[in-house]
PDB file of C-alpha atoms in Angstrom:
ATOM      1  CA  MET A   4    -131.032 -42.292  30.142  1.00  0.00           C
ATOM      2  CA  ASN A   5    -131.559 -41.169  33.640  1.00  0.00           C
ATOM      3  CA  GLU A   6    -128.898 -43.489  34.838  1.00  0.00           C
ATOM      4  CA  ILE A   7    -126.472 -42.184  32.228  1.00  0.00           C
ATOM      5  CA  ASP A   8    -127.272 -38.613  33.162  1.00  0.00           C
ATOM      6  CA  GLU A   9    -126.716 -39.351  36.792  1.00  0.00           C
ATOM      7  CA  GLU A  10    -123.345 -40.875  36.011  1.00  0.00           C
ATOM      8  CA  ILE A  11    -122.288 -38.002  33.747  1.00  0.00           C
ATOM      9  CA  THR A  12    -123.522 -35.187  35.969  1.00  0.00           C
ATOM     10  CA  PRO A  13    -120.843 -35.543  38.607  1.00  0.00           C
ATOM     11  CA  GLU A  14    -118.135 -35.518  35.973  1.00  0.00           C
ATOM     12  CA  ALA A  15    -119.517 -32.470  34.160  1.00  0.00           C
ATOM     13  CA  GLY A  16    -119.516 -30.105  37.180  1.00  0.00           C
ATOM     14  CA  PRO A  17    -116.276 -28.087  37.723  1.00  0.00           C
ATOM     15  CA  PRO A  18    -114.829 -29.325  41.061  1.00  0.00           C
ATOM     16  CA  ALA A  19    -112.134 -26.620  41.353  1.00  0.00           C
ATOM     17  CA  VAL A  20    -114.488 -23.688  41.938  1.00  0.00           C
ATOM     18  CA  PRO A  21    -114.954 -24.175  45.693  1.00  0.00           C
ATOM     19  CA  ALA A  22    -111.171 -24.633  46.145  1.00  0.00           C
ATOM     20  CA  LEU A  23    -110.447 -21.355  44.364  1.00  0.00           C
ATOM     21  CA  THR A  24    -112.936 -19.592  46.549  1.00  0.00           C
ATOM     22  CA  GLU A  25    -111.046 -20.747  49.705  1.00  0.00           C
ATOM     23  CA  GLU A  26    -107.470 -19.935  48.392  1.00  0.00           C
ATOM     24  CA  GLN A  27    -108.154 -16.330  47.242  1.00  0.00           C
ATOM     25  CA  PRO A  28    -107.825 -14.674  50.743  1.00  0.00           C
ATOM     26  CA  ALA A  29    -104.469 -16.430  51.378  1.00  0.00           C
ATOM     27  CA  ARG A  30    -102.446 -14.178  49.061  1.00  0.00           C
ATOM     28  CA  PRO A  31    -103.022 -10.864  50.912  1.00  0.00           C
ATOM     29  CA  ARG A  32    -102.281 -12.627  54.180  1.00  0.00           C
ATOM     30  CA  ASN A  33     -98.963 -13.900  52.843  1.00  0.00           C
ATOM     31  CA  ARG A  34     -98.039 -10.410  51.620  1.00  0.00           C
ATOM     32  CA  LEU A  35     -98.816  -8.955  55.027  1.00  0.00           C
ATOM     33  CA  GLN A  36     -96.686 -11.551  56.741  1.00  0.00           C
ATOM     34  CA  GLU A  37     -93.871 -10.917  54.293  1.00  0.00           C
ATOM     35  CA  ALA A  38     -94.147  -7.168  54.913  1.00  0.00           C
ATOM     36  CA  LEU A  39     -94.075  -7.766  58.655  1.00  0.00           C
ATOM     37  CA  ARG A  40     -91.050 -10.005  58.301  1.00  0.00           C
ATOM     38  CA  ASN A  41     -89.282  -7.378  56.215  1.00  0.00           C
ATOM     39  CA  GLY A  42     -90.210  -4.693  58.725  1.00  0.00           C
ATOM     40  CA  VAL A  43     -88.882  -6.787  61.589  1.00  0.00           C
ATOM     41  CA  ARG A  44     -85.678  -7.485  59.676  1.00  0.00           C
ATOM     42  CA  TRP A  45     -85.261  -3.800  58.910  1.00  0.00           C
ATOM     43  CA  LEU A  46     -85.925  -2.857  62.511  1.00  0.00           C
ATOM     44  CA  LEU A  47     -83.457  -5.460  63.724  1.00  0.00           C
ATOM     45  CA  GLY A  48     -80.921  -4.137  61.251  1.00  0.00           C
ATOM     46  CA  VAL A  49     -81.420  -0.596  62.508  1.00  0.00           C
ATOM     47  CA  LEU A  50     -81.114  -1.765  66.106  1.00  0.00           C
ATOM     48  CA  ILE A  51     -77.960  -3.689  65.303  1.00  0.00           C
ATOM     49  CA  VAL A  52     -76.422  -0.687  63.547  1.00  0.00           C
ATOM     50  CA  PHE A  53     -77.437   1.568  66.431  1.00  0.00           C
ATOM     51  CA  GLY A  54     -76.038  -0.889  68.941  1.00  0.00           C
ATOM     52  CA  LEU A  55     -72.767  -1.113  67.063  1.00  0.00           C
ATOM     53  CA  GLY A  56     -72.613   2.674  66.930  1.00  0.00           C
ATOM     54  CA  ALA A  57     -73.247   2.881  70.649  1.00  0.00           C
ATOM     55  CA  LEU A  58     -70.501   0.339  71.327  1.00  0.00           C
ATOM     56  CA  THR A  59     -68.165   2.278  69.060  1.00  0.00           C
ATOM     57  CA  VAL A  60     -68.881   5.492  70.956  1.00  0.00           C
ATOM     58  CA  LEU A  61     -68.436   3.640  74.230  1.00  0.00           C
ATOM     59  CA  PHE A  62     -65.059   2.235  73.325  1.00  0.00           C
ATOM     60  CA  THR A  63     -63.757   5.257  71.413  1.00  0.00           C
ATOM     61  CA  LEU A  64     -64.949   8.010  73.738  1.00  0.00           C
ATOM     62  CA  TYR A  65     -66.220   6.796  77.073  1.00  0.00           C
ATOM     63  CA  ALA A  66     -63.728   4.005  77.714  1.00  0.00           C
ATOM     64  CA  PRO A  67     -60.614   6.138  76.974  1.00  0.00           C
ATOM     65  CA  GLY A  68     -62.137   8.986  78.963  1.00  0.00           C
ATOM     66  CA  ARG A  69     -62.771   6.683  81.871  1.00  0.00           C
ATOM     67  CA  SER A  70     -59.225   5.347  81.625  1.00  0.00           C
ATOM     68  CA  ARG A  71     -57.900   8.912  81.500  1.00  0.00           C
ATOM     69  CA  SER A  72     -59.978   9.827  84.540  1.00  0.00           C
ATOM     70  CA  ALA A  73     -58.568   6.845  86.395  1.00  0.00           C
ATOM     71  CA  GLN A  74     -55.032   7.920  85.462  1.00  0.00           C
ATOM     72  CA  LEU A  75     -55.704  11.478  86.599  1.00  0.00           C
ATOM     73  CA  GLN A  76     -57.169  10.242  89.875  1.00  0.00           C
ATOM     74  CA  ALA A  77     -54.118   8.048  90.426  1.00  0.00           C
ATOM     75  CA  SER A  78     -51.831  11.010  89.693  1.00  0.00           C
ATOM     76  CA  LEU A  79     -53.864  13.171  92.063  1.00  0.00           C
ATOM     77  CA  ASP A  80     -53.649  10.574  94.814  1.00  0.00           C
ATOM     78  CA  GLN A  81     -49.908  10.281  94.257  1.00  0.00           C
ATOM     79  CA  ALA A  82     -49.495  14.058  94.403  1.00  0.00           C
ATOM     80  CA  ASN A  83     -51.532  14.223  97.621  1.00  0.00           C
ATOM     81  CA  ASP A  84     -49.350  11.510  99.136  1.00  0.00           C
ATOM     82  CA  ARG A  85     -46.229  13.477  98.200  1.00  0.00           C
ATOM     83  CA  ILE A  86     -47.723  16.662  99.634  1.00  0.00           C
ATOM     84  CA  GLN A  87     -48.515  14.871 102.876  1.00  0.00           C
ATOM     85  CA  GLY A  88     -44.982  13.502 103.023  1.00  0.00           C
ATOM     86  CA  LEU A  89     -43.489  16.944 102.381  1.00  0.00           C
ATOM     87  CA  GLU A  90     -45.727  18.506 105.026  1.00  0.00           C
ATOM     88  CA  GLU A  91     -44.474  15.935 107.530  1.00  0.00           C
ATOM     89  CA  GLN A  92     -40.893  16.775 106.551  1.00  0.00           C
ATOM     90  CA  VAL A  93     -41.618  20.488 106.975  1.00  0.00           C
ATOM     91  CA  GLU A  94     -42.988  19.826 110.451  1.00  0.00           C
ATOM     92  CA  GLU A  95     -39.897  17.820 111.332  1.00  0.00           C
ATOM     93  CA  LEU A  96     -37.601  20.499 109.932  1.00  0.00           C
ATOM     94  CA  SER A  97     -39.538  23.207 111.764  1.00  0.00           C
ATOM     95  CA  ALA A  98     -39.091  21.297 114.996  1.00  0.00           C
ATOM     96  CA  LEU A  99     -35.392  20.893 114.237  1.00  0.00           C
ATOM     97  CA  GLU A 100     -35.132  24.573 113.340  1.00  0.00           C
ATOM     98  CA  THR A 101     -36.773  25.518 116.620  1.00  0.00           C
ATOM     99  CA  LYS A 102     -34.416  23.196 118.458  1.00  0.00           C
ATOM    100  CA  ASN A 103     -31.494  24.591 116.458  1.00  0.00           C
ATOM    101  CA  ASN A 104     -32.491  28.152 117.349  1.00  0.00           C
ATOM    102  CA  GLU A 105     -32.649  27.159 120.993  1.00  0.00           C
ATOM    103  CA  LEU A 106     -29.210  25.573 120.710  1.00  0.00           C
ATOM    104  CA  GLN A 107     -27.860  28.660 118.944  1.00  0.00           C
ATOM    105  CA  ASP A 108     -29.182  30.866 121.739  1.00  0.00           C
ATOM    106  CA  ALA A 109     -27.660  28.571 124.334  1.00  0.00           C
ATOM    107  CA  LEU A 110     -24.355  28.598 122.444  1.00  0.00           C
ATOM    108  CA  GLY A 111     -24.422  32.389 122.253  1.00  0.00           C
ATOM    109  CA  GLN A 112     -25.048  32.675 125.977  1.00  0.00           C
ATOM    110  CA  ALA A 113     -22.251  30.207 126.668  1.00  0.00           C
ATOM    111  CA  ASN A 114     -19.841  32.285 124.570  1.00  0.00           C
ATOM    112  CA  VAL A 115     -20.832  35.430 126.470  1.00  0.00           C
ATOM    113  CA  HIS A 116     -20.279  33.684 129.789  1.00  0.00           C
ATOM    114  CA  ILE A 117     -16.900  32.303 128.720  1.00  0.00           C
ATOM    115  CA  THR A 118     -15.750  35.711 127.472  1.00  0.00           C
ATOM    116  CA  LEU A 119     -16.902  37.385 130.683  1.00  0.00           C
ATOM    117  CA  LEU A 120     -15.032  34.859 132.834  1.00  0.00           C
ATOM    118  CA  ARG A 121     -11.939  35.203 130.635  1.00  0.00           C
ATOM    119  CA  THR A 122     -12.062  38.975 131.172  1.00  0.00           C
ATOM    120  CA  LEU A 123     -12.376  38.485 134.900  1.00  0.00           C
ATOM    121  CA  VAL A 124      -9.399  36.077 134.887  1.00  0.00           C
ATOM    122  CA  GLU A 125      -7.242  38.651 133.072  1.00  0.00           C
ATOM    123  CA  VAL A 126      -8.202  41.337 135.608  1.00  0.00           C
ATOM    124  CA  HIS A 127      -7.332  39.077 138.552  1.00  0.00           C
ATOM    125  CA  ALA A 128      -4.036  38.105 136.869  1.00  0.00           C
ATOM    126  CA  ALA A 129      -3.192  41.802 136.382  1.00  0.00           C
ATOM    127  CA  ARG A 130      -3.986  42.528 140.042  1.00  0.00           C
ATOM    128  CA  LEU A 131      -1.752  39.645 141.138  1.00  0.00           C
ATOM    129  CA  SER A 132       1.120  40.813 138.917  1.00  0.00           C
ATOM    130  CA  LEU A 133       0.677  44.368 140.189  1.00  0.00           C
ATOM    131  CA  ALA A 134       0.780  43.133 143.791  1.00  0.00           C
ATOM    132  CA  ASN A 135       4.073  41.407 142.963  1.00  0.00           C
ATOM    133  CA  ASP A 136       5.415  44.619 141.387  1.00  0.00           C
ATOM    134  CA  ASP A 137       5.572  42.878 137.996  1.00  0.00           C
ATOM    135  CA  LEU A 138       4.358  45.812 135.938  1.00  0.00           C
ATOM    136  CA  THR A 139       5.272  44.280 132.579  1.00  0.00           C
ATOM    137  CA  THR A 140       3.172  41.182 133.165  1.00  0.00           C
ATOM    138  CA  ALA A 141       0.393  43.299 134.658  1.00  0.00           C
ATOM    139  CA  ARG A 142       0.387  45.499 131.572  1.00  0.00           C
ATOM    140  CA  GLY A 143       0.118  42.408 129.319  1.00  0.00           C
ATOM    141  CA  HIS A 144      -2.905  41.126 131.256  1.00  0.00           C
ATOM    142  CA  LEU A 145      -4.542  44.543 131.078  1.00  0.00           C
ATOM    143  CA  THR A 146      -4.068  44.545 127.290  1.00  0.00           C
ATOM    144  CA  ASN A 147      -5.765  41.150 127.159  1.00  0.00           C
ATOM    145  CA  THR A 148      -8.508  42.554 129.380  1.00  0.00           C
ATOM    146  CA  GLY A 149      -9.185  45.320 126.855  1.00  0.00           C
ATOM    147  CA  SER A 150      -9.536  42.785 124.009  1.00  0.00           C
ATOM    148  CA  ALA A 151     -11.846  40.628 126.114  1.00  0.00           C
ATOM    149  CA  LEU A 152     -14.033  43.638 126.959  1.00  0.00           C
ATOM    150  CA  ASP A 153     -14.329  44.472 123.245  1.00  0.00           C
ATOM    151  CA  GLU A 154     -15.433  40.898 122.523  1.00  0.00           C
ATOM    152  CA  LEU A 155     -17.871  41.003 125.434  1.00  0.00           C
ATOM    153  CA  ASP A 156     -19.368  44.224 124.125  1.00  0.00           C
ATOM    154  CA  ARG A 157     -19.873  42.567 120.727  1.00  0.00           C
ATOM    155  CA  LEU A 158     -21.574  39.496 122.177  1.00  0.00           C
ATOM    156  CA  THR A 159     -23.878  41.082 124.749  1.00  0.00           C
ATOM    157  CA  ALA A 160     -27.206  42.815 124.185  1.00  0.00           C
ATOM    158  CA  PRO A 161     -27.307  46.595 123.599  1.00  0.00           C
ATOM    159  CA  GLY A 162     -28.689  47.074 127.099  1.00  0.00           C
ATOM    160  CA  GLN A 163     -25.233  46.407 128.546  1.00  0.00           C
ATOM    161  CA  ASP A 164     -23.427  49.029 126.456  1.00  0.00           C
ATOM    162  CA  GLU A 165     -23.315  51.669 129.174  1.00  0.00           C
ATOM    163  CA  LEU A 166     -21.969  49.257 131.781  1.00  0.00           C
ATOM    164  CA  LEU A 167     -19.304  47.947 129.416  1.00  0.00           C
ATOM    165  CA  ALA A 168     -18.310  51.485 128.417  1.00  0.00           C
ATOM    166  CA  GLY A 169     -17.773  52.252 132.119  1.00  0.00           C
ATOM    167  CA  MET A 170     -15.550  49.163 132.404  1.00  0.00           C
ATOM    168  CA  GLN A 171     -13.471  50.318 129.440  1.00  0.00           C
ATOM    169  CA  ASP A 172     -13.006  53.721 131.089  1.00  0.00           C
ATOM    170  CA  ARG A 173     -12.007  52.059 134.356  1.00  0.00           C
ATOM    171  CA  LEU A 174      -9.460  49.864 132.531  1.00  0.00           C
ATOM    172  CA  ALA A 175      -7.969  52.844 130.689  1.00  0.00           C
ATOM    173  CA  LEU A 176      -7.580  54.667 134.009  1.00  0.00           C
ATOM    174  CA  ALA A 177      -5.812  51.662 135.589  1.00  0.00           C
ATOM    175  CA  ILE A 178      -3.395  51.399 132.668  1.00  0.00           C
ATOM    176  CA  LYS A 179      -2.628  55.132 132.935  1.00  0.00           C
ATOM    177  CA  GLU A 180      -1.953  54.819 136.686  1.00  0.00           C
ATOM    178  CA  LEU A 181       0.114  51.671 136.367  1.00  0.00           C
ATOM    179  CA  ASP A 182       3.512  53.414 136.331  1.00  0.00           C
ATOM    180  CA  SER A 183       2.696  56.454 138.466  1.00  0.00           C
ATOM    181  CA  ASP A 184       0.309  55.140 141.151  1.00  0.00           C
ATOM    182  CA  ALA A 185       0.174  51.367 141.568  1.00  0.00           C
ATOM    183  CA  PHE A 186      -2.198  51.664 144.545  1.00  0.00           C
ATOM    184  CA  ALA A 187      -4.751  53.660 142.517  1.00  0.00           C
ATOM    185  CA  ALA A 188      -4.379  51.210 139.631  1.00  0.00           C
ATOM    186  CA  GLN A 189      -5.022  48.312 142.032  1.00  0.00           C
ATOM    187  CA  SER A 190      -8.132  50.094 143.337  1.00  0.00           C
ATOM    188  CA  ASP A 191      -9.475  50.665 139.823  1.00  0.00           C
ATOM    189  CA  LEU A 192      -8.886  47.002 138.934  1.00  0.00           C
ATOM    190  CA  THR A 193     -10.800  45.964 142.052  1.00  0.00           C
ATOM    191  CA  VAL A 194     -13.766  48.072 140.944  1.00  0.00           C
ATOM    192  CA  LEU A 195     -13.493  46.566 137.441  1.00  0.00           C
ATOM    193  CA  ALA A 196     -13.518  43.021 138.834  1.00  0.00           C
ATOM    194  CA  THR A 197     -16.567  43.861 140.980  1.00  0.00           C
ATOM    195  CA  ASN A 198     -18.417  45.210 137.938  1.00  0.00           C
ATOM    196  CA  LEU A 199     -17.660  42.027 135.998  1.00  0.00           C
ATOM    197  CA  VAL A 200     -19.039  39.868 138.817  1.00  0.00           C
ATOM    198  CA  GLN A 201     -22.188  41.988 138.943  1.00  0.00           C
ATOM    199  CA  LEU A 202     -22.633  41.607 135.187  1.00  0.00           C
ATOM    200  CA  GLU A 203     -22.265  37.835 135.503  1.00  0.00           C
ATOM    201  CA  ASN A 204     -24.925  37.743 138.194  1.00  0.00           C
ATOM    202  CA  THR A 205     -27.241  39.860 136.050  1.00  0.00           C
ATOM    203  CA  LEU A 206     -26.862  37.684 132.966  1.00  0.00           C
ATOM    204  CA  PHE A 207     -26.478  34.192 134.389  1.00  0.00           C
ATOM    205  CA  ALA A 208     -27.721  34.127 137.968  1.00  0.00           C
ATOM    206  CA  GLY A 209     -30.286  31.385 138.474  1.00  0.00           C
ATOM    207  CA  PRO A 210     -33.880  32.111 139.555  1.00  0.00           C
TER     208      PRO A 210
END
């Protein structure tokens, strides 16, 4: 009997009890791991969505803005280059204008000198005609002298008005004396020629 009991005893005991005792804590651990996995997935999903949103903002707002800024900077640089080019042109034109003004002044002085010499030539021609008793020719030269004096008065500075007015008076006196007193007319024309030479020396004599 003892032998039979010993053989039956191992079969009668429930062998699964110790195994159940070891497997019971595994379920909460699996749930925790699953929760952690879900949390990680959710967090990754949020990060992905946030990253996509950030990229969207970058490409829709920042990138076009940066491109626009680059375009504006390029336009600004181009405008500055044009301004610099125009400023250089202004400097060149200013230099040319200064040179042109100098040339205009020189041209004006040359015209004054030519008119003065033309007046003097007419006076000398009138004196020569008067010396040859050619009153008609002398009178023609004196008429030309009057026109030349008017032009000279127009071209010269106001400071010479008094001197030129005296020359006009002297010419009028010579014309009046031409028929009645040729000697007096010759004398007046000599004074007129002297005044013209003095005016030339005043205006154009070198230093």
